[in-house]
Short mmCIF file of C-alpha atoms in Angstrom, two decimals:
data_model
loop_
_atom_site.label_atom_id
_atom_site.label_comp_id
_atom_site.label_asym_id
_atom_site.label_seq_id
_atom_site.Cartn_x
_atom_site.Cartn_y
_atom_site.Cartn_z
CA UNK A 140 44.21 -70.61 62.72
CA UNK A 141 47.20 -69.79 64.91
CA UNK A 142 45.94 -72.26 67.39
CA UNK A 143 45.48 -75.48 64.84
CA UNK A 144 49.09 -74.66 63.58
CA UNK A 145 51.04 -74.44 67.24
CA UNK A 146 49.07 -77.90 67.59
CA UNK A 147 50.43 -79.35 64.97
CA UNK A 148 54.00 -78.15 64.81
CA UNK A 149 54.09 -77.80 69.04
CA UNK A 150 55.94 -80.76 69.79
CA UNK A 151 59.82 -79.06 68.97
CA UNK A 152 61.41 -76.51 70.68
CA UNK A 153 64.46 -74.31 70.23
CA UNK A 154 67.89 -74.82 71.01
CA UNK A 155 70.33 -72.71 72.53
CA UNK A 156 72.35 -73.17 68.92
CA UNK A 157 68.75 -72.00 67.65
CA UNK A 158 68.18 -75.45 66.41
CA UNK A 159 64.12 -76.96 66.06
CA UNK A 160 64.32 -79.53 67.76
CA UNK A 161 60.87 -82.22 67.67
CA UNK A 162 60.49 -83.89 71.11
CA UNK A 163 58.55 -86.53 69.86
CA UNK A 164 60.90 -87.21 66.65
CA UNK A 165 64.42 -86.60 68.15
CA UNK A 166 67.04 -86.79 65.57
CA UNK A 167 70.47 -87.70 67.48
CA UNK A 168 72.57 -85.47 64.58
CA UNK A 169 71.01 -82.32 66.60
CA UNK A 170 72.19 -83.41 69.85
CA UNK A 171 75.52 -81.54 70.44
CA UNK A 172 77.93 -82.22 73.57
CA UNK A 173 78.35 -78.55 73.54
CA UNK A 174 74.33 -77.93 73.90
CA UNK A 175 74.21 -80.63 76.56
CA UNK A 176 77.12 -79.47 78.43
CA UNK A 177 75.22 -75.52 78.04
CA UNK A 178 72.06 -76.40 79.09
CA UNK A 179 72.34 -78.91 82.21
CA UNK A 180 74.73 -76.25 83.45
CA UNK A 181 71.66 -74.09 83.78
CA UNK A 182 69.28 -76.38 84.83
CA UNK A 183 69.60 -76.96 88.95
CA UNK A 184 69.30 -80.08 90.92
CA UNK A 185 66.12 -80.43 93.21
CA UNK A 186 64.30 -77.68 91.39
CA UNK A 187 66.43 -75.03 93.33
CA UNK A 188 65.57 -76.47 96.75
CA UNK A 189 69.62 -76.58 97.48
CA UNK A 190 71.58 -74.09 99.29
CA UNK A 191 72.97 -72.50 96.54
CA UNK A 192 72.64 -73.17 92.84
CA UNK A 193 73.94 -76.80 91.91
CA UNK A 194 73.97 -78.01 88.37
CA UNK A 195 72.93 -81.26 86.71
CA UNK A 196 76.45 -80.70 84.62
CA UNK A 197 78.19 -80.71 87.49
CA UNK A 198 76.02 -83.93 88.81
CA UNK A 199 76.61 -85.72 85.64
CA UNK A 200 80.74 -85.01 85.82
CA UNK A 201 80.27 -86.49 89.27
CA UNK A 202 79.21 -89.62 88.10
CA UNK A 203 80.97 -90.20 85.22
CA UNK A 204 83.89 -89.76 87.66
CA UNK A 205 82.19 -92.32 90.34
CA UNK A 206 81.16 -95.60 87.99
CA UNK A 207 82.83 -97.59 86.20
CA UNK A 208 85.68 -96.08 83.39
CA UNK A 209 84.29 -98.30 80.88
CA UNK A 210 80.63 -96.44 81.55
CA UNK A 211 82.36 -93.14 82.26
CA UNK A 212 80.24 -91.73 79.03
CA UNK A 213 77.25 -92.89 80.10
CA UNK A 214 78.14 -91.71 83.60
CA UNK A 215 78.27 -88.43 82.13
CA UNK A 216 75.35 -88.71 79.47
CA UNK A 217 72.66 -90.55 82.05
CA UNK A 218 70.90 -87.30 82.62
CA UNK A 219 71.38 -85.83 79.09
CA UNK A 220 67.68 -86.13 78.28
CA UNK A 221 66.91 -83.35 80.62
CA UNK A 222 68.02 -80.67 78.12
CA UNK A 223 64.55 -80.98 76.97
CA UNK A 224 62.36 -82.18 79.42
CA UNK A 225 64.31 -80.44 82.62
CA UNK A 226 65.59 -82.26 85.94
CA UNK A 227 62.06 -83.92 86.90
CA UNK A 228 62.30 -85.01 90.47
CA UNK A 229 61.88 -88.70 91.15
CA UNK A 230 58.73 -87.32 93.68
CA UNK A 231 57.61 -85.39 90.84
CA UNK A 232 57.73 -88.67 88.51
CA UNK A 233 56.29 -90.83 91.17
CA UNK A 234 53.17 -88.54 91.00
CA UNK A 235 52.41 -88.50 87.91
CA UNK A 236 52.55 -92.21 87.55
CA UNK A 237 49.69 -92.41 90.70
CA UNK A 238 48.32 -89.63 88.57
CA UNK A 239 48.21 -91.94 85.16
CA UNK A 240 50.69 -89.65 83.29
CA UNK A 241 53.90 -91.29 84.05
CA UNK A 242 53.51 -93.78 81.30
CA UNK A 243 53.80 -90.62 78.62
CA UNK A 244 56.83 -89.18 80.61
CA UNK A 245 58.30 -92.53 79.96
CA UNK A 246 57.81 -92.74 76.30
CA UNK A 247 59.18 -89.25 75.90
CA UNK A 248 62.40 -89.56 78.14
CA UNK A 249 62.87 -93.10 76.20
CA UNK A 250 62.95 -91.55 72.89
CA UNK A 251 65.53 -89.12 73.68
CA UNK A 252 67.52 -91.53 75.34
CA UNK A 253 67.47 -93.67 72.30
CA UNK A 254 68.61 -90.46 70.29
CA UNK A 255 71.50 -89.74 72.96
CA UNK A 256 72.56 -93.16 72.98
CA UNK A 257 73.03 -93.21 68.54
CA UNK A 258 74.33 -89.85 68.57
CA UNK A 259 77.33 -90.90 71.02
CA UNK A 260 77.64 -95.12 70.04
CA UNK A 261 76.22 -95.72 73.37
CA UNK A 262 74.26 -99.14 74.44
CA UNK A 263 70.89 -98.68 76.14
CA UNK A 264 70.16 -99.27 79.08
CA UNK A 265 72.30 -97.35 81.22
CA UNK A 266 74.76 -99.47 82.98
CA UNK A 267 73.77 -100.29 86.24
CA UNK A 268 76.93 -99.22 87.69
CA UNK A 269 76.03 -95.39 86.62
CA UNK A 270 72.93 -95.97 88.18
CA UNK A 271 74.76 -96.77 91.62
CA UNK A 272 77.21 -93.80 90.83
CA UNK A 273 73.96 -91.56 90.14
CA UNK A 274 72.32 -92.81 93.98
CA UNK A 275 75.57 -92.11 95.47
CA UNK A 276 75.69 -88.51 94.62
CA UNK A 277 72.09 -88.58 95.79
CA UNK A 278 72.72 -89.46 98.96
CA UNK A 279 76.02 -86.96 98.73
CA UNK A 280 73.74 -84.26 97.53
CA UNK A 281 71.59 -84.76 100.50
CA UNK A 282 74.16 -84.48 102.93
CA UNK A 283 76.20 -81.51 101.34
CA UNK A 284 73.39 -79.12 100.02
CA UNK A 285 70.82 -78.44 101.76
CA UNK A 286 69.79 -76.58 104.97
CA UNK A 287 69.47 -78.36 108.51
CA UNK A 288 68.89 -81.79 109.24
CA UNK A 289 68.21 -84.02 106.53
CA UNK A 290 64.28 -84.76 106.78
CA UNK A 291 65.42 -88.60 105.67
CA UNK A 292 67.85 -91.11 106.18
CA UNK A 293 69.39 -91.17 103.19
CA UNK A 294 71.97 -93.89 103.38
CA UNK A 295 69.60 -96.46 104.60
CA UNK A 296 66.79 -95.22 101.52
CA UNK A 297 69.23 -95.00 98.74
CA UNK A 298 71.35 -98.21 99.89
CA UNK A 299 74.89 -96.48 99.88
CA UNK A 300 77.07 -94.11 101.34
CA UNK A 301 77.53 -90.65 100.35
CA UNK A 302 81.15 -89.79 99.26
CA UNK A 303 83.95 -89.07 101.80
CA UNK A 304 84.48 -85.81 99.61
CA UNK A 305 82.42 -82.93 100.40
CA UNK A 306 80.31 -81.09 97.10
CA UNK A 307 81.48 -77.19 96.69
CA UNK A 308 79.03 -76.13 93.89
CA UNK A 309 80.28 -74.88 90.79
CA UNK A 310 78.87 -71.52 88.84
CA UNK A 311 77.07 -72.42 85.58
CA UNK A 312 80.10 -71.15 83.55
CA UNK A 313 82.93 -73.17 85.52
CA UNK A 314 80.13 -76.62 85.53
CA UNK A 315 80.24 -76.24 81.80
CA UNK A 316 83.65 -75.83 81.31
CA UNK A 317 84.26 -79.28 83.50
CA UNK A 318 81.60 -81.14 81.82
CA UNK A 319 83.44 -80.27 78.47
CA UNK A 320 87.05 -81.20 79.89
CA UNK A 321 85.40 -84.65 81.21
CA UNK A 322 83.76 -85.38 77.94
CA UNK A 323 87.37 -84.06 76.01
CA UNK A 324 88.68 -86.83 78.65
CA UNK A 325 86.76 -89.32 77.29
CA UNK A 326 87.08 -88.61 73.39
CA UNK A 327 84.24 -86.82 72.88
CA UNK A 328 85.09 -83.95 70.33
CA UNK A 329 83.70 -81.17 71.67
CA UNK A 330 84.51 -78.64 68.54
#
């Protein structure tokens, strides 16, 4: 019996504010700045593979502070899906589409896009400007946190330059902290 009942109640999961949250029916009145800003904090870039821990928070802050001030929100926000489904590496993604599972990855990062987007009165799709701002970083990333030579030529792949600014990763605590002053800066309550 156990089994037939995680079946049918297994798509949700808990929150760190101990909320159920249903992947498949997000509701964007449970999606919190605070839990975003908690969670992508914890969850590091490239699966780990950098030189020392590097959060998505601290990614996000970086491109909200690299596109355009009008998509500063969405600069921050682009990667707020991944409080549920985790930073899934474009290699990773690109697999499971040659695999046949990419489409269902898809559906499930759209829907909690959609939800992000109502919760915070943003327009879908992402600005393509954020999506610049996001390779950028990339391409920064690549330079700044890993160790030895890059295995790729970033510049040329990703079409851009990295930032004349070097990265100095943040703990979780202080990435947090930044990605709640950023979205203060941009009038998001965060009480």
């Amino acid at each position: 019996m156990k089994d037939q009942e995680f079946a049918v109640q297994g798509d949700w999961m808990q929150t760190y504010s101990h909320e159920k949250f249903w992947l498949l029916h997000p509701r964007p009145e449970q999606i919190s700045i605070r839990e975003i800003a908690h969670a992508l904090s914890n969850i590091c870039r490239f699966y780990g593979h950098t030189s020392e821990m590097y959060s998505v928070s601290q990614h996000s802050v970086a491109v909200s502070e690299n596109c355009l001030p009008e998509h500063a929100l969405w600069g921050l926000l682009h990667d707020a899906h991944e409080i549920f489904m985790g930073d899934i590496t474009s290699p990773m993604k690109e697999t499971l589409k040659q695999l046949g599972a990419g489409d269902v990855l898809k559906v499930i990062e759209n829907r909690l896009m959609a939800a992000v987007a109502a919760r915070f009165n943003l327009e879908l799709p992402v600005p393509a400007d954020v999506w610049y701002a996001d390779r950028v970083l990339l391409a920064t990333e690549a330079r700044d946190l890993f160790v030895g030579e890059p295995v790729e030529h970033w510049t040329q792949r990703l079409g851009c330059e990295p930032l004349p600014s070097h990265i100095v990763p943040f703990s979780p605590a202080v990435a947090e902290h930044r990605f709640l002053r950023r979205a203060a800066e941009l009038g998001v309550g965060v009480m």
